[in-house]
């Protein structure tokens, strides 16, 4: 995805407030060998871009005065009740150095899972994202978690996932649980009564 930004020279609360009143959002780019840069972005375009999952989970091409650099969205602050982005942080990425970031998990085939179809179990998502390490070019937009073979009482862990080539999960030696299934208490007692 491409993002257009502008250099800004003034910083501080007053300067940021004036930028927001003009419809722009203050931001910063940091990381890499270069010094941090203060930038301004179109506030409305940034607000709508933040609604797209790909904007959060992919390497972005940030253009400033005709020069493009690759960045990751690292943080942003929203107004408490207005549709307004207060600030955005971007980190430069080097194509030859691995990056650490969180990737969204997409849970698929829950409706055909034996846990749901045969046992009327409830599937609980323990985690919605996974921290990974990979080269910027290998960063997946999302990771699919297939629930089609999930039985009642089972769970899916990080080691059960098929990760894209070149992507490793950062779990610090733990096999984290991503999904669990459980049969509701009322359904279990109704089955026992029927027997």
Short mmCIF file of N, CA and C in Angstrom, two decimals:
data_model
loop_
_atom_site.label_atom_id
_atom_site.label_comp_id
_atom_site.label_asym_id
_atom_site.label_seq_id
_atom_site.Cartn_x
_atom_site.Cartn_y
_atom_site.Cartn_z
N UNK A 1 0.84 -1.18 0.00
CA UNK A 1 0.00 0.00 0.00
C UNK A 1 0.88 1.24 0.00
N UNK A 2 0.37 2.28 -0.62
CA UNK A 2 1.13 3.54 -0.71
C UNK A 2 0.51 4.59 0.20
N UNK A 3 1.36 5.33 0.90
CA UNK A 3 0.94 6.40 1.79
C UNK A 3 1.72 7.64 1.40
N UNK A 4 1.03 8.77 1.28
CA UNK A 4 1.70 10.03 0.94
C UNK A 4 1.77 10.89 2.20
N UNK A 5 2.96 11.40 2.49
CA UNK A 5 3.17 12.25 3.67
C UNK A 5 3.94 13.50 3.27
N UNK A 6 3.97 14.45 4.17
CA UNK A 6 4.66 15.73 3.94
C UNK A 6 5.59 15.98 5.12
N UNK A 7 6.72 16.63 4.85
CA UNK A 7 7.62 17.01 5.94
C UNK A 7 6.97 18.09 6.79
N UNK A 8 7.24 18.05 8.08
CA UNK A 8 6.79 19.15 8.94
C UNK A 8 7.97 19.61 9.77
N UNK A 9 8.03 20.89 10.00
CA UNK A 9 9.18 21.45 10.71
C UNK A 9 8.83 21.79 12.16
N UNK A 10 7.59 22.18 12.40
CA UNK A 10 7.21 22.59 13.75
C UNK A 10 6.74 21.38 14.55
N UNK A 11 7.09 21.39 15.83
CA UNK A 11 6.61 20.33 16.71
C UNK A 11 6.08 20.94 17.98
N UNK A 12 5.41 20.14 18.76
CA UNK A 12 4.82 20.62 20.01
C UNK A 12 3.30 20.57 19.95
N UNK A 13 2.68 20.81 21.09
CA UNK A 13 1.24 20.70 21.22
C UNK A 13 0.51 21.70 20.33
N UNK A 14 0.96 22.95 20.33
CA UNK A 14 0.30 23.99 19.53
C UNK A 14 0.39 23.71 18.04
N UNK A 15 1.57 23.31 17.59
CA UNK A 15 1.77 23.01 16.17
C UNK A 15 0.93 21.81 15.75
N UNK A 16 0.86 20.79 16.59
CA UNK A 16 0.06 19.61 16.28
C UNK A 16 -1.43 19.96 16.24
N UNK A 17 -1.86 20.82 17.14
CA UNK A 17 -3.27 21.24 17.17
C UNK A 17 -3.61 22.00 15.88
N UNK A 18 -2.71 22.87 15.43
CA UNK A 18 -2.95 23.63 14.19
C UNK A 18 -3.02 22.68 12.99
N UNK A 19 -2.15 21.66 12.98
CA UNK A 19 -2.18 20.67 11.89
C UNK A 19 -3.51 19.94 11.85
N UNK A 20 -4.00 19.52 13.02
CA UNK A 20 -5.27 18.78 13.07
C UNK A 20 -6.43 19.65 12.63
N UNK A 21 -6.40 20.94 12.99
CA UNK A 21 -7.48 21.85 12.55
C UNK A 21 -7.46 22.03 11.05
N UNK A 22 -6.28 21.86 10.43
CA UNK A 22 -6.15 21.99 8.97
C UNK A 22 -6.45 20.66 8.27
N UNK A 23 -6.89 19.64 9.04
CA UNK A 23 -7.25 18.36 8.44
C UNK A 23 -6.08 17.39 8.25
N UNK A 24 -4.97 17.68 8.90
CA UNK A 24 -3.81 16.80 8.79
C UNK A 24 -3.52 16.11 10.12
N UNK A 25 -2.75 15.03 10.06
CA UNK A 25 -2.38 14.27 11.26
C UNK A 25 -0.87 14.29 11.41
N UNK A 26 -0.36 14.71 12.58
CA UNK A 26 1.09 14.66 12.79
C UNK A 26 1.56 13.22 12.97
N UNK A 27 2.79 12.96 12.56
CA UNK A 27 3.35 11.63 12.69
C UNK A 27 4.86 11.68 12.76
N UNK A 28 5.47 10.52 12.89
CA UNK A 28 6.92 10.42 12.95
C UNK A 28 7.35 9.12 12.27
N UNK A 29 8.53 9.17 11.65
CA UNK A 29 9.16 7.97 11.09
C UNK A 29 10.48 7.81 11.83
N UNK A 30 10.73 6.61 12.35
CA UNK A 30 11.98 6.36 13.07
C UNK A 30 12.54 5.01 12.66
N UNK A 31 13.73 4.71 13.14
CA UNK A 31 14.36 3.44 12.86
C UNK A 31 15.34 3.53 11.70
N UNK A 32 16.11 2.47 11.51
CA UNK A 32 17.10 2.45 10.43
C UNK A 32 18.28 3.34 10.76
N UNK A 33 19.06 3.64 9.73
CA UNK A 33 20.27 4.45 9.92
C UNK A 33 19.97 5.94 9.96
N UNK A 34 18.85 6.36 9.36
CA UNK A 34 18.53 7.79 9.28
C UNK A 34 17.93 8.29 10.59
N UNK A 35 17.98 9.61 10.75
CA UNK A 35 17.42 10.24 11.94
C UNK A 35 15.89 10.23 11.85
N UNK A 36 15.21 10.32 12.99
CA UNK A 36 13.74 10.38 12.97
C UNK A 36 13.26 11.61 12.19
N UNK A 37 12.16 11.44 11.45
CA UNK A 37 11.60 12.53 10.65
C UNK A 37 10.20 12.85 11.12
N UNK A 38 9.91 14.13 11.27
CA UNK A 38 8.56 14.57 11.59
C UNK A 38 7.78 14.68 10.28
N UNK A 39 6.57 14.12 10.25
CA UNK A 39 5.76 14.15 9.03
C UNK A 39 4.33 14.57 9.36
N UNK A 40 3.61 14.92 8.31
CA UNK A 40 2.18 15.20 8.41
C UNK A 40 1.49 14.39 7.33
N UNK A 41 0.32 13.83 7.66
CA UNK A 41 -0.43 13.02 6.72
C UNK A 41 -1.84 13.58 6.57
N UNK A 42 -2.49 13.30 5.46
CA UNK A 42 -3.89 13.69 5.27
C UNK A 42 -4.73 12.93 6.30
N UNK A 43 -5.37 13.65 7.21
CA UNK A 43 -6.09 13.03 8.31
C UNK A 43 -7.23 12.13 7.86
N UNK A 44 -8.01 12.57 6.87
CA UNK A 44 -9.15 11.80 6.40
C UNK A 44 -8.70 10.51 5.71
N UNK A 45 -7.69 10.60 4.86
CA UNK A 45 -7.18 9.42 4.15
C UNK A 45 -6.60 8.42 5.15
N UNK A 46 -5.89 8.91 6.18
CA UNK A 46 -5.31 8.03 7.19
C UNK A 46 -6.40 7.34 8.00
N UNK A 47 -7.45 8.07 8.35
CA UNK A 47 -8.56 7.49 9.11
C UNK A 47 -9.18 6.32 8.36
N UNK A 48 -9.42 6.50 7.05
CA UNK A 48 -10.02 5.43 6.25
C UNK A 48 -9.04 4.29 5.99
N UNK A 49 -7.75 4.60 5.86
CA UNK A 49 -6.75 3.54 5.66
C UNK A 49 -6.64 2.65 6.89
N UNK A 50 -6.80 3.24 8.08
CA UNK A 50 -6.69 2.46 9.31
C UNK A 50 -7.82 1.44 9.46
N UNK A 51 -8.89 1.59 8.69
CA UNK A 51 -9.99 0.62 8.74
C UNK A 51 -9.65 -0.64 7.96
N UNK A 52 -8.62 -0.59 7.11
CA UNK A 52 -8.23 -1.75 6.30
C UNK A 52 -7.21 -2.58 7.06
N UNK A 53 -7.44 -3.88 7.10
CA UNK A 53 -6.53 -4.78 7.81
C UNK A 53 -5.14 -4.80 7.18
N UNK A 54 -5.09 -4.67 5.85
CA UNK A 54 -3.81 -4.71 5.15
C UNK A 54 -2.90 -3.55 5.56
N UNK A 55 -3.48 -2.43 5.95
CA UNK A 55 -2.70 -1.26 6.36
C UNK A 55 -1.92 -1.56 7.64
N UNK A 56 -2.50 -2.37 8.53
CA UNK A 56 -1.86 -2.71 9.80
C UNK A 56 -0.85 -3.83 9.65
N UNK A 57 -1.10 -4.74 8.69
CA UNK A 57 -0.29 -5.95 8.63
C UNK A 57 0.59 -6.09 7.41
N UNK A 58 1.00 -4.99 6.80
CA UNK A 58 1.88 -5.12 5.64
C UNK A 58 2.90 -3.98 5.61
N UNK A 59 3.93 -4.18 4.82
CA UNK A 59 4.95 -3.15 4.65
C UNK A 59 4.37 -2.08 3.72
N UNK A 60 4.43 -0.82 4.14
CA UNK A 60 3.84 0.29 3.39
C UNK A 60 4.93 1.06 2.65
N UNK A 61 4.58 1.60 1.49
CA UNK A 61 5.47 2.50 0.75
C UNK A 61 5.09 3.93 1.11
N UNK A 62 5.91 4.59 1.92
CA UNK A 62 5.64 5.95 2.37
C UNK A 62 6.40 6.92 1.48
N UNK A 63 5.68 7.80 0.81
CA UNK A 63 6.29 8.76 -0.10
C UNK A 63 6.32 10.14 0.53
N UNK A 64 7.52 10.73 0.60
CA UNK A 64 7.69 12.09 1.10
C UNK A 64 8.46 12.87 0.05
N UNK A 65 7.81 13.87 -0.54
CA UNK A 65 8.42 14.73 -1.55
C UNK A 65 9.10 13.93 -2.65
N UNK A 66 8.42 12.93 -3.18
CA UNK A 66 8.92 12.15 -4.30
C UNK A 66 9.83 10.99 -3.93
N UNK A 67 10.29 10.94 -2.68
CA UNK A 67 11.16 9.83 -2.24
C UNK A 67 10.31 8.81 -1.47
N UNK A 68 10.49 7.53 -1.84
CA UNK A 68 9.70 6.47 -1.21
C UNK A 68 10.59 5.64 -0.29
N UNK A 69 10.05 5.30 0.88
CA UNK A 69 10.75 4.41 1.80
C UNK A 69 9.74 3.42 2.37
N UNK A 70 10.25 2.23 2.72
CA UNK A 70 9.37 1.20 3.25
C UNK A 70 9.27 1.33 4.76
N UNK A 71 8.02 1.27 5.25
CA UNK A 71 7.77 1.45 6.68
C UNK A 71 6.69 0.48 7.15
N UNK A 72 6.63 0.30 8.47
CA UNK A 72 5.56 -0.44 9.13
C UNK A 72 4.82 0.52 10.04
N UNK A 73 3.50 0.42 10.10
CA UNK A 73 2.74 1.18 11.08
C UNK A 73 2.99 0.55 12.44
N UNK A 74 3.52 1.31 13.38
CA UNK A 74 3.83 0.77 14.70
C UNK A 74 2.81 1.19 15.75
N UNK A 75 2.26 2.39 15.64
CA UNK A 75 1.32 2.85 16.66
C UNK A 75 0.51 4.01 16.09
N UNK A 76 -0.68 4.20 16.64
CA UNK A 76 -1.50 5.37 16.30
C UNK A 76 -2.41 5.67 17.48
N UNK A 77 -2.79 6.92 17.62
CA UNK A 77 -3.69 7.35 18.69
C UNK A 77 -4.94 7.96 18.06
N UNK A 78 -6.10 7.51 18.56
CA UNK A 78 -7.38 8.03 18.08
C UNK A 78 -7.97 8.97 19.12
N UNK A 79 -8.80 9.92 18.66
CA UNK A 79 -9.55 10.79 19.56
C UNK A 79 -10.57 9.94 20.30
N UNK A 80 -10.92 10.34 21.52
CA UNK A 80 -11.83 9.53 22.35
C UNK A 80 -13.20 9.33 21.72
N UNK A 81 -13.75 10.36 21.05
CA UNK A 81 -15.09 10.20 20.48
C UNK A 81 -15.24 10.76 19.07
N UNK A 82 -14.29 11.53 18.59
CA UNK A 82 -14.36 12.04 17.22
C UNK A 82 -13.69 11.07 16.25
N UNK A 83 -14.08 11.13 14.99
CA UNK A 83 -13.42 10.32 13.96
C UNK A 83 -12.15 11.05 13.54
N UNK A 84 -11.15 10.98 14.41
CA UNK A 84 -9.95 11.76 14.22
C UNK A 84 -8.73 10.98 14.70
N UNK A 85 -7.71 10.88 13.85
CA UNK A 85 -6.45 10.25 14.24
C UNK A 85 -5.55 11.34 14.80
N UNK A 86 -5.10 11.19 16.03
CA UNK A 86 -4.30 12.23 16.67
C UNK A 86 -2.82 12.16 16.29
N UNK A 87 -2.29 10.95 16.12
CA UNK A 87 -0.86 10.79 15.83
C UNK A 87 -0.60 9.42 15.26
N UNK A 88 0.42 9.28 14.42
CA UNK A 88 0.79 7.98 13.85
C UNK A 88 2.30 7.82 13.88
N UNK A 89 2.75 6.62 14.24
CA UNK A 89 4.18 6.29 14.29
C UNK A 89 4.48 5.22 13.24
N UNK A 90 5.54 5.45 12.46
CA UNK A 90 5.97 4.49 11.45
C UNK A 90 7.43 4.14 11.70
N UNK A 91 7.78 2.88 11.44
CA UNK A 91 9.16 2.44 11.59
C UNK A 91 9.71 2.03 10.23
N UNK A 92 10.90 2.54 9.90
CA UNK A 92 11.56 2.15 8.65
C UNK A 92 11.94 0.68 8.71
N UNK A 93 11.87 0.01 7.56
CA UNK A 93 12.32 -1.38 7.50
C UNK A 93 13.39 -1.52 6.43
N UNK A 94 14.34 -2.41 6.72
CA UNK A 94 15.41 -2.73 5.79
C UNK A 94 15.07 -4.10 5.20
N UNK A 95 15.05 -4.20 3.87
CA UNK A 95 14.65 -5.44 3.19
C UNK A 95 15.54 -6.62 3.56
N UNK A 96 16.77 -6.36 4.03
CA UNK A 96 17.68 -7.46 4.33
C UNK A 96 17.70 -7.85 5.81
N UNK A 97 16.98 -7.11 6.66
CA UNK A 97 16.98 -7.40 8.09
C UNK A 97 15.60 -7.88 8.53
N UNK A 98 15.55 -8.94 9.37
CA UNK A 98 14.25 -9.44 9.83
C UNK A 98 13.53 -8.43 10.71
N UNK A 99 12.22 -8.49 10.66
CA UNK A 99 11.39 -7.61 11.50
C UNK A 99 10.55 -8.46 12.44
N UNK A 100 10.17 -7.88 13.56
CA UNK A 100 9.28 -8.52 14.53
C UNK A 100 8.00 -7.70 14.54
N UNK A 101 6.88 -8.36 14.29
CA UNK A 101 5.60 -7.67 14.31
C UNK A 101 4.49 -8.65 14.59
N UNK A 102 3.29 -8.14 14.84
CA UNK A 102 2.13 -8.99 15.10
C UNK A 102 1.31 -9.12 13.82
N UNK A 103 0.84 -10.34 13.56
CA UNK A 103 0.04 -10.63 12.37
C UNK A 103 -1.32 -11.13 12.84
N UNK A 104 -2.37 -10.65 12.19
CA UNK A 104 -3.74 -11.04 12.53
C UNK A 104 -4.01 -12.50 12.18
N UNK A 105 -4.78 -13.18 13.01
CA UNK A 105 -5.18 -14.56 12.74
C UNK A 105 -6.60 -14.56 12.15
N UNK A 106 -6.80 -15.31 11.07
CA UNK A 106 -8.13 -15.49 10.47
C UNK A 106 -8.58 -16.91 10.77
N UNK A 107 -9.71 -17.05 11.46
CA UNK A 107 -10.24 -18.37 11.81
C UNK A 107 -11.25 -18.78 10.74
N UNK A 108 -10.99 -19.92 10.06
CA UNK A 108 -11.84 -20.37 8.96
C UNK A 108 -12.41 -21.75 9.24
N UNK A 109 -13.52 -22.06 8.59
CA UNK A 109 -14.20 -23.36 8.63
C UNK A 109 -14.75 -23.71 10.01
N UNK A 110 -15.12 -22.72 10.81
CA UNK A 110 -15.71 -23.00 12.13
C UNK A 110 -17.06 -23.67 11.97
N UNK A 111 -17.83 -23.28 10.93
CA UNK A 111 -19.19 -23.82 10.77
C UNK A 111 -19.20 -25.30 10.38
N UNK A 112 -18.10 -25.83 9.83
CA UNK A 112 -18.07 -27.25 9.46
C UNK A 112 -17.24 -28.08 10.44
N UNK A 113 -16.84 -27.48 11.53
CA UNK A 113 -16.04 -28.18 12.53
C UNK A 113 -16.90 -29.24 13.23
N UNK A 114 -16.36 -30.47 13.45
CA UNK A 114 -17.12 -31.50 14.19
C UNK A 114 -17.52 -31.03 15.60
N UNK A 115 -16.71 -30.17 16.20
CA UNK A 115 -17.04 -29.66 17.53
C UNK A 115 -18.36 -28.89 17.51
N UNK A 116 -18.59 -28.13 16.45
CA UNK A 116 -19.81 -27.32 16.34
C UNK A 116 -20.96 -28.16 15.80
N UNK A 117 -20.71 -28.89 14.72
CA UNK A 117 -21.79 -29.63 14.05
C UNK A 117 -22.29 -30.82 14.86
N UNK A 118 -21.40 -31.59 15.46
CA UNK A 118 -21.80 -32.82 16.14
C UNK A 118 -22.01 -32.64 17.64
N UNK A 119 -21.24 -31.78 18.26
CA UNK A 119 -21.29 -31.67 19.72
C UNK A 119 -21.89 -30.36 20.22
N UNK A 120 -22.25 -29.46 19.32
CA UNK A 120 -22.79 -28.14 19.69
C UNK A 120 -21.87 -27.39 20.65
N UNK A 121 -20.57 -27.55 20.43
CA UNK A 121 -19.57 -26.91 21.28
C UNK A 121 -19.41 -25.44 20.90
N UNK A 122 -18.87 -24.69 21.82
CA UNK A 122 -18.58 -23.27 21.60
C UNK A 122 -17.08 -23.14 21.35
N UNK A 123 -16.72 -22.45 20.28
CA UNK A 123 -15.30 -22.22 19.97
C UNK A 123 -14.90 -20.86 20.52
N UNK A 124 -13.86 -20.84 21.33
CA UNK A 124 -13.36 -19.60 21.92
C UNK A 124 -11.99 -19.26 21.34
N UNK A 125 -11.85 -18.04 20.86
CA UNK A 125 -10.57 -17.56 20.34
C UNK A 125 -9.78 -16.98 21.51
N UNK A 126 -8.69 -17.61 21.85
CA UNK A 126 -7.85 -17.16 22.95
C UNK A 126 -6.95 -16.01 22.49
N UNK A 127 -6.50 -16.07 21.24
CA UNK A 127 -5.63 -15.02 20.68
C UNK A 127 -6.17 -14.62 19.31
N UNK A 128 -6.05 -13.35 18.98
CA UNK A 128 -6.48 -12.85 17.67
C UNK A 128 -5.31 -12.45 16.79
N UNK A 129 -4.10 -12.45 17.36
CA UNK A 129 -2.91 -12.12 16.59
C UNK A 129 -1.73 -12.91 17.13
N UNK A 130 -0.71 -13.01 16.29
CA UNK A 130 0.47 -13.81 16.64
C UNK A 130 1.72 -13.00 16.32
N UNK A 131 2.66 -12.97 17.25
CA UNK A 131 3.91 -12.25 17.02
C UNK A 131 4.84 -13.13 16.19
N UNK A 132 5.35 -12.56 15.09
CA UNK A 132 6.20 -13.32 14.18
C UNK A 132 7.48 -12.55 13.86
N UNK A 133 8.46 -13.29 13.33
CA UNK A 133 9.70 -12.70 12.82
C UNK A 133 9.89 -13.18 11.40
N UNK A 134 10.24 -12.25 10.49
CA UNK A 134 10.49 -12.61 9.09
C UNK A 134 11.12 -11.42 8.38
N UNK A 135 11.58 -11.66 7.16
CA UNK A 135 12.06 -10.56 6.34
C UNK A 135 10.85 -9.76 5.86
N UNK A 136 10.99 -8.46 5.64
CA UNK A 136 9.84 -7.64 5.23
C UNK A 136 9.11 -8.17 4.00
N UNK A 137 9.83 -8.72 3.05
CA UNK A 137 9.19 -9.23 1.84
C UNK A 137 8.35 -10.47 2.06
N UNK A 138 8.57 -11.18 3.18
CA UNK A 138 7.84 -12.42 3.48
C UNK A 138 6.69 -12.20 4.45
N UNK A 139 6.47 -10.95 4.90
CA UNK A 139 5.44 -10.67 5.90
C UNK A 139 4.06 -10.99 5.36
N UNK A 140 3.33 -11.94 5.99
CA UNK A 140 1.97 -12.24 5.53
C UNK A 140 0.98 -11.20 6.02
N UNK A 141 -0.07 -10.96 5.23
CA UNK A 141 -1.12 -10.02 5.64
C UNK A 141 -1.89 -10.60 6.82
N UNK A 142 -2.10 -11.92 6.81
CA UNK A 142 -2.78 -12.62 7.91
C UNK A 142 -2.35 -14.08 7.88
N UNK A 143 -2.65 -14.80 8.97
CA UNK A 143 -2.36 -16.23 9.06
C UNK A 143 -3.69 -16.94 9.28
N UNK A 144 -3.97 -17.97 8.46
CA UNK A 144 -5.22 -18.71 8.58
C UNK A 144 -5.09 -19.82 9.62
N UNK A 145 -6.14 -19.95 10.43
CA UNK A 145 -6.24 -21.03 11.40
C UNK A 145 -7.45 -21.86 10.97
N UNK A 146 -7.19 -23.09 10.50
CA UNK A 146 -8.26 -23.96 9.98
C UNK A 146 -8.90 -24.74 11.14
N UNK A 147 -10.21 -24.56 11.31
CA UNK A 147 -10.92 -25.21 12.41
C UNK A 147 -11.73 -26.42 11.94
N UNK A 148 -11.56 -26.85 10.68
CA UNK A 148 -12.41 -27.90 10.10
C UNK A 148 -12.26 -29.26 10.77
N UNK A 149 -11.15 -29.54 11.44
CA UNK A 149 -10.94 -30.85 12.06
C UNK A 149 -10.98 -30.78 13.59
N UNK A 150 -11.43 -29.67 14.11
CA UNK A 150 -11.44 -29.45 15.56
C UNK A 150 -12.59 -30.21 16.21
N UNK A 151 -12.25 -31.08 17.15
CA UNK A 151 -13.25 -31.87 17.89
C UNK A 151 -13.56 -31.17 19.21
N UNK A 152 -14.70 -31.55 19.81
CA UNK A 152 -15.08 -30.99 21.11
C UNK A 152 -14.04 -31.35 22.16
N UNK A 153 -13.69 -30.39 22.98
CA UNK A 153 -12.70 -30.61 24.03
C UNK A 153 -11.26 -30.43 23.58
N UNK A 154 -11.03 -30.26 22.28
CA UNK A 154 -9.67 -30.05 21.77
C UNK A 154 -9.35 -28.56 21.71
N UNK A 155 -8.08 -28.29 21.47
CA UNK A 155 -7.64 -26.91 21.27
C UNK A 155 -6.57 -26.89 20.18
N UNK A 156 -6.34 -25.70 19.64
CA UNK A 156 -5.31 -25.51 18.61
C UNK A 156 -4.22 -24.63 19.22
N UNK A 157 -2.96 -25.08 19.06
CA UNK A 157 -1.80 -24.35 19.58
C UNK A 157 -0.97 -23.80 18.43
N UNK A 158 0.00 -22.97 18.76
CA UNK A 158 0.87 -22.36 17.75
C UNK A 158 1.59 -23.43 16.93
N UNK A 159 2.03 -24.50 17.58
CA UNK A 159 2.76 -25.56 16.86
C UNK A 159 1.89 -26.29 15.84
N UNK A 160 0.56 -26.18 15.95
CA UNK A 160 -0.35 -26.82 15.00
C UNK A 160 -0.53 -26.01 13.72
N UNK A 161 -0.07 -24.76 13.71
CA UNK A 161 -0.24 -23.88 12.54
C UNK A 161 0.75 -24.22 11.44
N UNK A 162 0.32 -23.99 10.20
CA UNK A 162 1.22 -24.07 9.05
C UNK A 162 1.58 -22.64 8.67
N UNK A 163 2.75 -22.20 9.06
CA UNK A 163 3.17 -20.81 8.80
C UNK A 163 3.76 -20.70 7.40
N UNK A 164 3.61 -19.54 6.75
CA UNK A 164 4.22 -19.35 5.44
C UNK A 164 5.73 -19.50 5.51
N UNK A 165 6.34 -19.81 4.37
CA UNK A 165 7.79 -20.01 4.31
C UNK A 165 8.53 -18.74 4.73
N UNK A 166 9.53 -18.90 5.59
CA UNK A 166 10.33 -17.76 6.03
C UNK A 166 9.76 -17.03 7.23
N UNK A 167 8.63 -17.49 7.76
CA UNK A 167 7.98 -16.83 8.90
C UNK A 167 8.08 -17.75 10.11
N UNK A 168 8.56 -17.22 11.23
CA UNK A 168 8.64 -18.00 12.47
C UNK A 168 7.84 -17.30 13.56
N UNK A 169 7.13 -18.10 14.35
CA UNK A 169 6.35 -17.56 15.47
C UNK A 169 7.27 -17.29 16.65
N UNK A 170 7.07 -16.16 17.29
CA UNK A 170 7.86 -15.80 18.48
C UNK A 170 7.02 -16.12 19.71
N UNK A 171 7.24 -17.30 20.28
CA UNK A 171 6.44 -17.72 21.43
C UNK A 171 7.30 -17.90 22.68
N UNK A 172 8.58 -17.64 22.59
CA UNK A 172 9.51 -17.70 23.72
C UNK A 172 9.46 -19.08 24.40
N UNK A 173 9.46 -20.14 23.56
CA UNK A 173 9.52 -21.49 24.08
C UNK A 173 8.19 -22.08 24.53
N UNK A 174 7.11 -21.32 24.42
CA UNK A 174 5.81 -21.81 24.85
C UNK A 174 4.98 -22.18 23.62
N UNK A 175 4.18 -23.22 23.74
CA UNK A 175 3.26 -23.61 22.69
C UNK A 175 1.90 -22.98 23.03
N UNK A 176 1.75 -21.71 22.70
CA UNK A 176 0.57 -20.94 23.11
C UNK A 176 -0.72 -21.49 22.52
N UNK A 177 -1.78 -21.45 23.31
CA UNK A 177 -3.11 -21.88 22.86
C UNK A 177 -3.76 -20.74 22.09
N UNK A 178 -4.31 -21.04 20.91
CA UNK A 178 -4.97 -20.04 20.08
C UNK A 178 -6.49 -20.19 20.12
N UNK A 179 -6.98 -21.44 20.15
CA UNK A 179 -8.42 -21.72 20.10
C UNK A 179 -8.73 -22.86 21.05
N UNK A 180 -9.85 -22.75 21.77
CA UNK A 180 -10.33 -23.85 22.61
C UNK A 180 -11.79 -24.13 22.27
N UNK A 181 -12.24 -25.34 22.58
CA UNK A 181 -13.66 -25.68 22.41
C UNK A 181 -14.19 -26.17 23.74
N UNK A 182 -15.45 -25.89 24.00
CA UNK A 182 -16.09 -26.39 25.22
C UNK A 182 -17.57 -26.59 24.95
N UNK A 183 -18.13 -27.61 25.56
CA UNK A 183 -19.56 -27.88 25.43
C UNK A 183 -20.26 -27.10 26.53
N UNK A 184 -21.28 -26.31 26.18
CA UNK A 184 -21.99 -25.54 27.21
C UNK A 184 -22.58 -26.45 28.28
N UNK A 185 -22.65 -25.97 29.48
CA UNK A 185 -23.09 -26.78 30.62
C UNK A 185 -24.52 -27.30 30.42
N UNK A 186 -25.40 -26.50 29.91
CA UNK A 186 -26.78 -26.90 29.68
C UNK A 186 -26.88 -28.02 28.65
N UNK A 187 -26.07 -27.96 27.60
CA UNK A 187 -26.08 -28.98 26.55
C UNK A 187 -25.56 -30.30 27.11
N UNK A 188 -24.57 -30.27 27.96
CA UNK A 188 -24.00 -31.50 28.54
C UNK A 188 -25.01 -32.17 29.45
N UNK A 189 -25.75 -31.40 30.29
CA UNK A 189 -26.71 -32.00 31.20
C UNK A 189 -27.92 -32.52 30.45
N UNK A 190 -28.29 -31.87 29.32
CA UNK A 190 -29.41 -32.35 28.51
C UNK A 190 -29.06 -33.69 27.86
N UNK A 191 -27.82 -33.84 27.41
CA UNK A 191 -27.37 -35.12 26.83
C UNK A 191 -27.39 -36.23 27.87
N UNK A 192 -26.94 -35.92 29.07
CA UNK A 192 -26.92 -36.92 30.15
C UNK A 192 -28.34 -37.35 30.51
N UNK A 193 -29.28 -36.41 30.54
CA UNK A 193 -30.68 -36.72 30.86
C UNK A 193 -31.29 -37.59 29.77
N UNK A 194 -30.94 -37.31 28.50
CA UNK A 194 -31.47 -38.09 27.38
C UNK A 194 -30.99 -39.54 27.42
N UNK A 195 -29.76 -39.77 27.89
CA UNK A 195 -29.22 -41.13 27.99
C UNK A 195 -29.92 -41.87 29.10
#
